[in-house]
XYZ file of C-alpha atoms in Angstrom:
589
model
C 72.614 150.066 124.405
C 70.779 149.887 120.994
C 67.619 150.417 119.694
C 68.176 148.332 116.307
C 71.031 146.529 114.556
C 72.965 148.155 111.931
C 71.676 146.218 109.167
C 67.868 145.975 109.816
C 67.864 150.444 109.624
C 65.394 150.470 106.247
C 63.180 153.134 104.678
C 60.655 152.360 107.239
C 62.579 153.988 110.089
C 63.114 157.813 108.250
C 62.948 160.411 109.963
C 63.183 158.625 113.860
C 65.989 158.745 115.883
C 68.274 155.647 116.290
C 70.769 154.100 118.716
C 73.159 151.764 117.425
C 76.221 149.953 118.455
C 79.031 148.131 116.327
C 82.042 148.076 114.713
C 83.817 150.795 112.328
C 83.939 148.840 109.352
C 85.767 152.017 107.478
C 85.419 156.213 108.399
C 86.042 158.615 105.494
C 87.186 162.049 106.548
C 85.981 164.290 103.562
C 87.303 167.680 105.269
C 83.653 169.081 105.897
C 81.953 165.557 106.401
C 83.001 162.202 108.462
C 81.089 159.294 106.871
C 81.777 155.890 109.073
C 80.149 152.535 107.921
C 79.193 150.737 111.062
C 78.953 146.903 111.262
C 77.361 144.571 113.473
C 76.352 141.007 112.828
C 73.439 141.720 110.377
C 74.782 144.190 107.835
C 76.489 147.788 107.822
C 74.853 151.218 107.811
C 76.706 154.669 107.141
C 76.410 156.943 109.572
C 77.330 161.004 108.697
C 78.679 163.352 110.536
C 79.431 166.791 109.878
C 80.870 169.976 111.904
C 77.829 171.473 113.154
C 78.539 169.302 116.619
C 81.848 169.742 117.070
C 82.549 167.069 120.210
C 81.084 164.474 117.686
C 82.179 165.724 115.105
C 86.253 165.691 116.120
C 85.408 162.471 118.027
C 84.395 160.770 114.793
C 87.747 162.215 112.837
C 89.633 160.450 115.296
C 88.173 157.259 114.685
C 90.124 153.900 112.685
C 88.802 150.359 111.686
C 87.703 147.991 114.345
C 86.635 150.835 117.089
C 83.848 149.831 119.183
C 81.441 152.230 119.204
C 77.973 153.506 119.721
C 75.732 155.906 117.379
C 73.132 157.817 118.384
C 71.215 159.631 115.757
C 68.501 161.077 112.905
C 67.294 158.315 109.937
C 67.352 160.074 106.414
C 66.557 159.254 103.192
C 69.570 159.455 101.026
C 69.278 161.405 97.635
C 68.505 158.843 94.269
C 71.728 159.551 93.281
C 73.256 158.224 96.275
C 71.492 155.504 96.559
C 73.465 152.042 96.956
C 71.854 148.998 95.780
C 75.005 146.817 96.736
C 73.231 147.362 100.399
C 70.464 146.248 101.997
C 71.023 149.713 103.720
C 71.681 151.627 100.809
C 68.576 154.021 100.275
C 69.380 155.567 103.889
C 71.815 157.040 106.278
C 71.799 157.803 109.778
C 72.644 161.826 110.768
C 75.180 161.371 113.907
C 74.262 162.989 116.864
C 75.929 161.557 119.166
C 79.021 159.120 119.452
C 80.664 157.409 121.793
C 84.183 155.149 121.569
C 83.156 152.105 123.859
C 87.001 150.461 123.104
C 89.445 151.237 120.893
C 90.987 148.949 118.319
C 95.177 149.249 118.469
C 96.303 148.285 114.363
C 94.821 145.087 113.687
C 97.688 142.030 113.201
C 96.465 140.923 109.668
C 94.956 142.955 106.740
C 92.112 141.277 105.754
C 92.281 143.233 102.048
C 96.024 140.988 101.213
C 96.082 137.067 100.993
C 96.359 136.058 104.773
C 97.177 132.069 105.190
C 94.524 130.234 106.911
C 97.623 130.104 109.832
C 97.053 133.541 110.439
C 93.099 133.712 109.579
C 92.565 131.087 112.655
C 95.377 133.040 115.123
C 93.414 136.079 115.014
C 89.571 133.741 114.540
C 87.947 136.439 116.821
C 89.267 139.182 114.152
C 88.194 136.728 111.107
C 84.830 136.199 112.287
C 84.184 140.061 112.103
C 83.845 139.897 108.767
C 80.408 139.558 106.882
C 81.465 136.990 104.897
C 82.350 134.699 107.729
C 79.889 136.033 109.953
C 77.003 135.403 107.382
C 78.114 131.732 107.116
C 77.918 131.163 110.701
C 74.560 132.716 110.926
C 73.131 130.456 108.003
C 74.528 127.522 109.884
C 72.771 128.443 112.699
C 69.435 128.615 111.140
C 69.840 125.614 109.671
C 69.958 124.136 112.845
C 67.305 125.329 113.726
C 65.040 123.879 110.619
C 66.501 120.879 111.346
C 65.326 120.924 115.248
C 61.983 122.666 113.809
C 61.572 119.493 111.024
C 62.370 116.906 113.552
C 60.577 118.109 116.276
C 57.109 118.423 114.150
C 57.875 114.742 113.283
C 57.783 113.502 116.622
C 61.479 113.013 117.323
C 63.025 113.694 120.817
C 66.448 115.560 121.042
C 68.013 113.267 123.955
C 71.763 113.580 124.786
C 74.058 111.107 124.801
C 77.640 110.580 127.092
C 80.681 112.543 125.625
C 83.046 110.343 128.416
C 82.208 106.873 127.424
C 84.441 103.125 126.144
C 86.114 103.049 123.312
C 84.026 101.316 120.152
C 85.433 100.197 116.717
C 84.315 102.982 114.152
C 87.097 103.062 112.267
C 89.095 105.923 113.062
C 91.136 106.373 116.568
C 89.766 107.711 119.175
C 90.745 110.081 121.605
C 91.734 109.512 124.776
C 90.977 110.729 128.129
C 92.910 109.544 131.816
C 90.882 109.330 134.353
C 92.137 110.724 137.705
C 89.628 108.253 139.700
C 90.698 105.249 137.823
C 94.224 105.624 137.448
C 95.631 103.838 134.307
C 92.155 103.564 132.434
C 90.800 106.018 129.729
C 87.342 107.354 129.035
C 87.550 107.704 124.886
C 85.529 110.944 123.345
C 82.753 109.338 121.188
C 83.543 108.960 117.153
C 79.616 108.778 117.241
C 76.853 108.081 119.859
C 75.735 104.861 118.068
C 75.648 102.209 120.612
C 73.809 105.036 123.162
C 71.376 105.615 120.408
C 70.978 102.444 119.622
C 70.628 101.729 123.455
C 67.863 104.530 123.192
C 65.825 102.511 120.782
C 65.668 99.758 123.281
C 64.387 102.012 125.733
C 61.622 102.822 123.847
C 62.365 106.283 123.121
C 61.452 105.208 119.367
C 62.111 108.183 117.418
C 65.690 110.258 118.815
C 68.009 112.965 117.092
C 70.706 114.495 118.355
C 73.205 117.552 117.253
C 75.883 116.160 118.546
C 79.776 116.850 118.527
C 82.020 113.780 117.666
C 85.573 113.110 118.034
C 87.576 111.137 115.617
C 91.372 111.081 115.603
C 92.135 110.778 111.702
C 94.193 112.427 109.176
C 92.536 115.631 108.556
C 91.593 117.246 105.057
C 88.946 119.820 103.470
C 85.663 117.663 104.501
C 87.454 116.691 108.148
C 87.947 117.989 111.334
C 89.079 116.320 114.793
C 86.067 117.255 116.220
C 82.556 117.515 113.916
C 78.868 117.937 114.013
C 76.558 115.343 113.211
C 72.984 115.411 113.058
C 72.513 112.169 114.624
C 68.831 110.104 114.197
C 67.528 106.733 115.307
C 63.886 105.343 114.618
C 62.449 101.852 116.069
C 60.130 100.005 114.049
C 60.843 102.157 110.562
C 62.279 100.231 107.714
C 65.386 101.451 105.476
C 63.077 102.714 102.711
C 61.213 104.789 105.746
C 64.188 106.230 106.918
C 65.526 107.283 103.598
C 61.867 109.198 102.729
C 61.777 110.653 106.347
C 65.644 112.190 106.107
C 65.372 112.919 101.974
C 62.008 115.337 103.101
C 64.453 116.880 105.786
C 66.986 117.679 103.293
C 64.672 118.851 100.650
C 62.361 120.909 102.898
C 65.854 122.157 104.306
C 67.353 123.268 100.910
C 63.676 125.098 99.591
C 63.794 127.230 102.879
C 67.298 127.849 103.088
C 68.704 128.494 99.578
C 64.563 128.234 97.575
C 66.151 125.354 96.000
C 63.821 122.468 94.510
C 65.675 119.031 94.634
C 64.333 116.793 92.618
C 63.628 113.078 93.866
C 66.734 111.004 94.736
C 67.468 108.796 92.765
C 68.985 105.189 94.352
C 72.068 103.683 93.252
C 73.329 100.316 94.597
C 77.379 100.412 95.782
C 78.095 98.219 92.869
C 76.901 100.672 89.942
C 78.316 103.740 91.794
C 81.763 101.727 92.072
C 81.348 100.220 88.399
C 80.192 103.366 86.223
C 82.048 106.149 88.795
C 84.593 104.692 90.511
C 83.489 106.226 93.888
C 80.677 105.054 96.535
C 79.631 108.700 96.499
C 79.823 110.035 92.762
C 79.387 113.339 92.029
C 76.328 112.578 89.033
C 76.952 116.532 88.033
C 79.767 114.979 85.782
C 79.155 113.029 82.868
C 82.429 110.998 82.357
C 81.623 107.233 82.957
C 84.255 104.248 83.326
C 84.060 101.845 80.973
C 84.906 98.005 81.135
C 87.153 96.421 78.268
C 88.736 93.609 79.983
C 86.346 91.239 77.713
C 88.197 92.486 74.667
C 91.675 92.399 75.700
C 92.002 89.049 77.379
C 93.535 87.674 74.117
C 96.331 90.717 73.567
C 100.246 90.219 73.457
C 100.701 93.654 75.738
C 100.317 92.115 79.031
C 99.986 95.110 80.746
C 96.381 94.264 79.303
C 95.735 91.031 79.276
C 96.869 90.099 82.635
C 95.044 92.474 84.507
C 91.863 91.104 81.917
C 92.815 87.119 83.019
C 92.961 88.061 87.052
C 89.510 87.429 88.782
C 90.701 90.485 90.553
C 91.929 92.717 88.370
C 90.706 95.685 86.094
C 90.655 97.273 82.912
C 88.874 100.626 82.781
C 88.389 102.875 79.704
C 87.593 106.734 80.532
C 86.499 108.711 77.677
C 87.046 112.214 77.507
C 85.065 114.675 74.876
C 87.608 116.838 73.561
C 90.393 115.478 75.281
C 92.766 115.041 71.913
C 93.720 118.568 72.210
C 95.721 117.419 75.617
C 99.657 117.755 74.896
C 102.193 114.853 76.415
C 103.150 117.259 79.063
C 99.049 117.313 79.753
C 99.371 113.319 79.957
C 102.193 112.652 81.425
C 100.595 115.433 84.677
C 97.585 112.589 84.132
C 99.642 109.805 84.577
C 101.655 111.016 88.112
C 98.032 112.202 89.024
C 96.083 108.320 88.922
C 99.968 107.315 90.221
C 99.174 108.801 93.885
C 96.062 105.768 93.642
C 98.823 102.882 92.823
C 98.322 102.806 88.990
C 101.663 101.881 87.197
C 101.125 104.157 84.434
C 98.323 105.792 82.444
C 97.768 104.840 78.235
C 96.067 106.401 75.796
C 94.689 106.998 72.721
C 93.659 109.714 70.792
C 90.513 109.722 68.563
C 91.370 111.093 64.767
C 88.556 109.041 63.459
C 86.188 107.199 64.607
C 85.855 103.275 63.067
C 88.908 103.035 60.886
C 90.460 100.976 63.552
C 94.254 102.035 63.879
C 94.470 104.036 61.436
C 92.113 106.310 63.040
C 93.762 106.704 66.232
C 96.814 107.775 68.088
C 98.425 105.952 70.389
C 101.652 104.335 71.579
C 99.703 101.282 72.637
C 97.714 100.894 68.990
C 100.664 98.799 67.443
C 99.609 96.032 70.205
C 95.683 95.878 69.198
C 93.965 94.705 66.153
C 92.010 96.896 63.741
C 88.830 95.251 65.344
C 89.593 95.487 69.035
C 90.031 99.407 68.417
C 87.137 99.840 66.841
C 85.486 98.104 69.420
C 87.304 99.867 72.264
C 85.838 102.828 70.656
C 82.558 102.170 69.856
C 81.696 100.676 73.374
C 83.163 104.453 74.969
C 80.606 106.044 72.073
C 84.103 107.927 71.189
C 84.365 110.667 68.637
C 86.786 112.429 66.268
C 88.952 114.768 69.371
C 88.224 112.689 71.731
C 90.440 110.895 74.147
C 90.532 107.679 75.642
C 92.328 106.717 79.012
C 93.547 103.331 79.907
C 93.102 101.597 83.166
C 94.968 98.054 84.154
C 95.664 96.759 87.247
C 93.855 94.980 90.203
C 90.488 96.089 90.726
C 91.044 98.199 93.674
C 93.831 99.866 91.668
C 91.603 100.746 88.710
C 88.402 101.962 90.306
C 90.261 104.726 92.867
C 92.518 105.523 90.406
C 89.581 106.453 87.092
C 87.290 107.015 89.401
C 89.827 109.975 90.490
C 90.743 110.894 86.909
C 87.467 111.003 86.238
C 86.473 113.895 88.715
C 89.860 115.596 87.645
C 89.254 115.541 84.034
C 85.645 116.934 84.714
C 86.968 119.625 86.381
C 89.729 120.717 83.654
C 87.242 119.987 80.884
C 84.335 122.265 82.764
C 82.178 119.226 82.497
C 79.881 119.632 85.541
C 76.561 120.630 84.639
C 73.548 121.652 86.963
C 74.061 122.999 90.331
C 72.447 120.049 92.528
C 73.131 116.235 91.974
C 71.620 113.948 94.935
C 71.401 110.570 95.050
C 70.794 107.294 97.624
C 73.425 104.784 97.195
C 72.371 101.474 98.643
C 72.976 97.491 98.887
C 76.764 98.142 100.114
C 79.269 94.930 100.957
C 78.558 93.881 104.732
C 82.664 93.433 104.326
C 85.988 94.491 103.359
C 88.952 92.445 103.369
C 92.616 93.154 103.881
C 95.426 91.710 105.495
C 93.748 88.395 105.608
C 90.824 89.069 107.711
C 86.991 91.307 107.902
C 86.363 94.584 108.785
C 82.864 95.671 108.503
C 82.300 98.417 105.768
C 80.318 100.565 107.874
C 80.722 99.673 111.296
C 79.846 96.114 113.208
C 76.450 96.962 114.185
C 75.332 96.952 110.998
C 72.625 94.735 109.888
C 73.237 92.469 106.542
C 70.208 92.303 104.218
C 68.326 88.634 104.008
C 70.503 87.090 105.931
C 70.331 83.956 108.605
C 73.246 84.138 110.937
C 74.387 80.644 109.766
C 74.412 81.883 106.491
C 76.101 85.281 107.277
C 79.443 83.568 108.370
C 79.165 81.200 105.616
C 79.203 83.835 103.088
C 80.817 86.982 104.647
C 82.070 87.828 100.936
C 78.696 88.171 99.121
C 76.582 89.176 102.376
C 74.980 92.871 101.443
C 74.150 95.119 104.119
C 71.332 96.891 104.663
C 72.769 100.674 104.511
C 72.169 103.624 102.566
C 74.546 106.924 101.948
C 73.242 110.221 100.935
C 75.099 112.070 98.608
C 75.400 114.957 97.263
C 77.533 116.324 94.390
C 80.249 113.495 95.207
C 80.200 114.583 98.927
C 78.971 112.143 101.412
C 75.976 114.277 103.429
C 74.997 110.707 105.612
C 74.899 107.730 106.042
C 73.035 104.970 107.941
C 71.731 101.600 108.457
C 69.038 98.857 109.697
C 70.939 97.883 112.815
C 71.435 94.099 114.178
C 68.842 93.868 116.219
C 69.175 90.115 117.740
C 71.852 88.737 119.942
C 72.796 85.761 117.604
C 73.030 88.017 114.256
C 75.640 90.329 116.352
C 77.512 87.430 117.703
C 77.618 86.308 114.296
C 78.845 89.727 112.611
C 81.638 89.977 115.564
C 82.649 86.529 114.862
C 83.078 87.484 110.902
C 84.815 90.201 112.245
C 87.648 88.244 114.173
C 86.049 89.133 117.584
C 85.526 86.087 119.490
C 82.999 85.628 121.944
C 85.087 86.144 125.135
C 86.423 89.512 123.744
C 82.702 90.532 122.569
C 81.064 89.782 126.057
C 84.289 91.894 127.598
C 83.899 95.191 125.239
C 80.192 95.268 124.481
C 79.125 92.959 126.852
C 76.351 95.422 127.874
C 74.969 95.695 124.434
C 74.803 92.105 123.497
C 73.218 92.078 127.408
C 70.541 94.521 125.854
C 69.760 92.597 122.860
C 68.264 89.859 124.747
C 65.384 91.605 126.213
C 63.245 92.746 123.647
C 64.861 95.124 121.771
C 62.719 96.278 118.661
C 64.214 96.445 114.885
C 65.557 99.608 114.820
C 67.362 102.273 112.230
C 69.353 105.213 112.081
C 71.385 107.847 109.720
C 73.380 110.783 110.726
C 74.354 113.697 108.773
C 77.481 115.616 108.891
C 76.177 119.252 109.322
C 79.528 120.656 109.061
C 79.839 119.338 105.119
C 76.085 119.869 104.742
C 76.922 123.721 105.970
C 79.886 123.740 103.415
C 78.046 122.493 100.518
C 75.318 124.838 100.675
C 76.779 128.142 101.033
C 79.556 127.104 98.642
C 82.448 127.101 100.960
C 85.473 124.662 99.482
C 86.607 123.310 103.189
C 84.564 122.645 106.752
C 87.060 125.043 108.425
C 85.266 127.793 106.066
C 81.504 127.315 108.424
C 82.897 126.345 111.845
C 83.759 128.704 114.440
C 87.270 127.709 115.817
C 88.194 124.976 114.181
C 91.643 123.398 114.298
C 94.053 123.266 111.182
C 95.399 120.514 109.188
C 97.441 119.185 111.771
C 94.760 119.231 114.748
C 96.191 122.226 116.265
C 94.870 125.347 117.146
C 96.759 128.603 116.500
C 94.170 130.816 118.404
C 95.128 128.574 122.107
C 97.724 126.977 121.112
C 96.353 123.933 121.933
C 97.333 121.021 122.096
C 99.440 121.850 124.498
C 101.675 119.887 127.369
C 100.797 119.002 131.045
C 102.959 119.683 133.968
C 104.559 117.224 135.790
C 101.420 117.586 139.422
C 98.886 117.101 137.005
C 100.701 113.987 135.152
C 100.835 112.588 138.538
C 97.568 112.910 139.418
C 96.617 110.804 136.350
C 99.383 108.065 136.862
C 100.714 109.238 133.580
C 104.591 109.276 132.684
C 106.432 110.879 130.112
C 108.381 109.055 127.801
C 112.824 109.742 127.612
C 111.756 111.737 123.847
C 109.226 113.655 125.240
C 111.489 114.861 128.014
C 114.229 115.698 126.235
C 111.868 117.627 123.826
C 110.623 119.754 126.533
């Protein structure tokens, strides 16, 4: 039906005749002349036509936005002075011949040229897509898929797929469920990742495995999250973590000069504890300069508890943020500070304004001065390398408290100040707990397959507090691109983590029985990262949510306007699955 796409007419096709087929993007009736852009996937092309042929002529007068049609017709150089640079079309046109409506377009639902809510954007998604700014997106993502397959591929990894029905496993999110109709009462559960298959794959000596792979996660949703997301998935036997980070940094890099002819300079590596100390986050975005600062040390000794017992607790916090410029804030400013860091659990937010640097409190402002010593502000100041205009935000409370809440002010106040500087900011963080605790027991920081770093079993359960793990996180501009991990590659180290974990041996045999089965017959070290192309996709085109470089996906509530899915089963099909409604569900149907 064509003989070239709209965009790819150039300079090298004047004076040949062309058939094309597309959208009308926008017709002009100029009384003598009908000029119609025409859009397809790779660009827009106007197309003239004037009254000499009448049929096409009154054919293309009767045309609107979003007609299907096709073009048949002369390439011309336009005239200098009509030459458009904005287009990669511009220095032609095409002389209508012909024209033919394939389908016409009734008045579309939305206007695209008004603010239309994202509600509306992913009703009409089929609409949305249409446009080049949503269609280029998908077509970068699309190539980047396929430098990823190209890069892995010439590396000697296999692209092997993995079960989307398969047993629930602990990753830390819920999963989603699905009845079975043959087993009546039991659920298959949609994979939050493939990791115990590719792990499995390692002990079948597939040695090197990738995957693009959808996952499922049931989790509150935001601008990085979706219900269902990409990952580019890998696995490598006998590779070390300092392998695997080289091998997947020279994807990324290779990826970025090719896609966007970006050079990224070497990552640097981080451990968790720096990242945590100096940033507050395990994925800091190193574009922004603002660092926390500890001064527990010199307020342990203070009357204003609100300091010193936070200093005294072997678990608490006291965090100075230092902000260039920041005396110029007004209360109002503040006080919109201070509910900000209170969505994190801080109690409250102090301050104190730099007037002059050194002359203790007489060179500040503050309404926490009166309850500090001429020598503690100084000091306070000094150590945050504070200036005249500068301001100086207080952190107290536990640990946990302190570090979420700065290390959230911190990205905030680097916004509002325009602090961020350079366009690119990766980094490796490594050496992250084996462990988090709460509510009285373990839960393993990344997931329990994880392998701890210089560790005997005996001594992991010994010492679940201090055990390290031997995991790595790529970031990116504070976003999370992947992460990954030497795996547990023995039966007795696994036994040992599930232990940590609360899972006794009875309840280990009964859900992963068939992996710690596996373990016992040779299975090689092994390690793996995956990526999650979605973000990746969003990061480099400059989109500010995943929704922005997916196709359909679902809004902040897991639902999708464009189906209306979820949606509810009738009553045959509940019985087939030995399913039952609850009395509320009923009566809300």
């Amino acid at each position: 039906m064509r003989s070239h796409y709209c965009g790819n007419v150039t300079e090298a096709q004047d004076g040949q005749e062309v058939t094309l087929v597309g959208w009308v993007n926008r017709a002009r009736n100029m009384g003598g002349v009908v000029f119609l852009d025409l859009r397809d996937r790779e660009g827009i092309v106007q197309v003239v036509y004037d009254p000499d042929l009448p049929e096409a002529f009154a054919t293309a007068s009767s045309l609107r936005s979003e007609f299907c049609v096709q073009v048949k017709g002369l390439v011309r150089l336009r005239p200098d002075s009509q030459i458009n640079k904005n287009m990669n079309t511009g220095a032609i046109e095409v002389l209508g011949k012909e024209l033919t409506i394939i389908n016409r377009s009734e008045p579309l639902p939305i206007d695209f040229n008004t603010d239309v809510s994202e509600e509306q954007r992913l009703k009409y998604r089929y609409l949305d897509l249409r446009r080049p700014e949503m269609t280029n997106k998908l077509k970068f993502r699309a190539k980047v898929t396929s430098e990823v397959r190209r890069f892995l591929d010439d590396s000697g990894f296999m692209d092997v797929e993995t079960p989307i029905l398969t047993a629930a496993t602990p990753e830390g999110a819920r999963d989603y469920l699905v009845p079975s109709r043959t087993h009546k009462g039991q659920f298959f559960a949609l994979p939050q990742s493939p990791q115990l298959f590719k792990q499995l794959l390692m002990m079948s000596g597939m040695d090197k495995y990738y995957q693009i792979v959808k996952c499922f996660r049931d989790e509150d949703l935001r601008a990085d999250r979706q219900p269902e997301f990409t990952q580019i998935d890998i696995e490598t036997s006998f590779m070390s973590a300092e392998q695997v980070m080289a091998e997947t940094e020279t994807m990324i890099r290779t990826l970025f000069k090719k896609m966007l002819n970006v050079d990224l300079p070497k990552f640097p590596h981080m451990t968790y504890a720096e990242a945590m100390r100096r940033f507050g986050s395990d994925k800091p975005d190193l574009r922004n300069p603002l660092e926390l600062v500890d001064v527990a040390d010199l307020l342990k000794e203070v009357e204003f508890k609100v300091f010193s017992a936070p200093a005294n607790d072997p678990e608490g916090r006291v965090a100075t943020l230092r902000v260039p410029g920041g005396a110029k804030l007004s209360r109002k400013q503040i006080d919109e500070y201070t509910k900000y860091v209170g969505i994190y659990g801080a109690k409250g937010l102090a301050w104190m304004k730099i007037n002059e640097a050194g002359n203790g409190i007489e060179g500040v402002q503050s309404p926490i001065a009166k309850f500090l010593s001429d020598d503690i502000v100084n000091a306070i100041v000094e150590r945050n390398g504070a200036e005249a205009g500068d301001i100086i935000l207080f952190g107290a409370d536990s640990d946990k408290v302190v570090t979420d809440a700065m290390g959230a002010l911190r990205l905030k106040a680097g916004e509002d100040f325009e602090l961020l500087s350079g366009e690119w900011a990766p980094l490796w963080v490594v050496d992250f707990p084996m462990f988090e605790k709460a509510d009285g027991r373990y839960y393993a920081l990344h997931h329990p397959f994880t392998a701890p770093t210089n560790m005997t079993p005996a001594e992991l359960e010994a010492n679940p507090d201090t055990a390290l793990s031997d995991a790595y996180d790529m970031v990116l501009n504070g976003c999370e691109l992947g992460g990954g991990s030497v795996r547990i590659h023995q039966a007795d180290m696994q036994a040992a983590a599930f232990r940590v974990l609360g899972i006794s041996d009875e309840e280990a045999q009964e859900k992963f029985g068939f992996l710690l089965d596996a373990l016992k017959y040779g299975t090689p070290p092994h390690a793996g990262l995956a990526f999650g192309l979605d973000r990746l996709i969003m990061l480099m085109v400059g989109a500010e949510s995943i929704r922005e470089v997916m196709a359909f996906p679902k809004t902040t509530t897991a639902a999708c306007p464009l189906t209306n899915a979820p949606g509810t089963a009738n009553d045959e099909q509940l019985v087939e699955l030995a399913i039952a409604r609850m009395p509320q569900q009923e009566k809300q149907d």
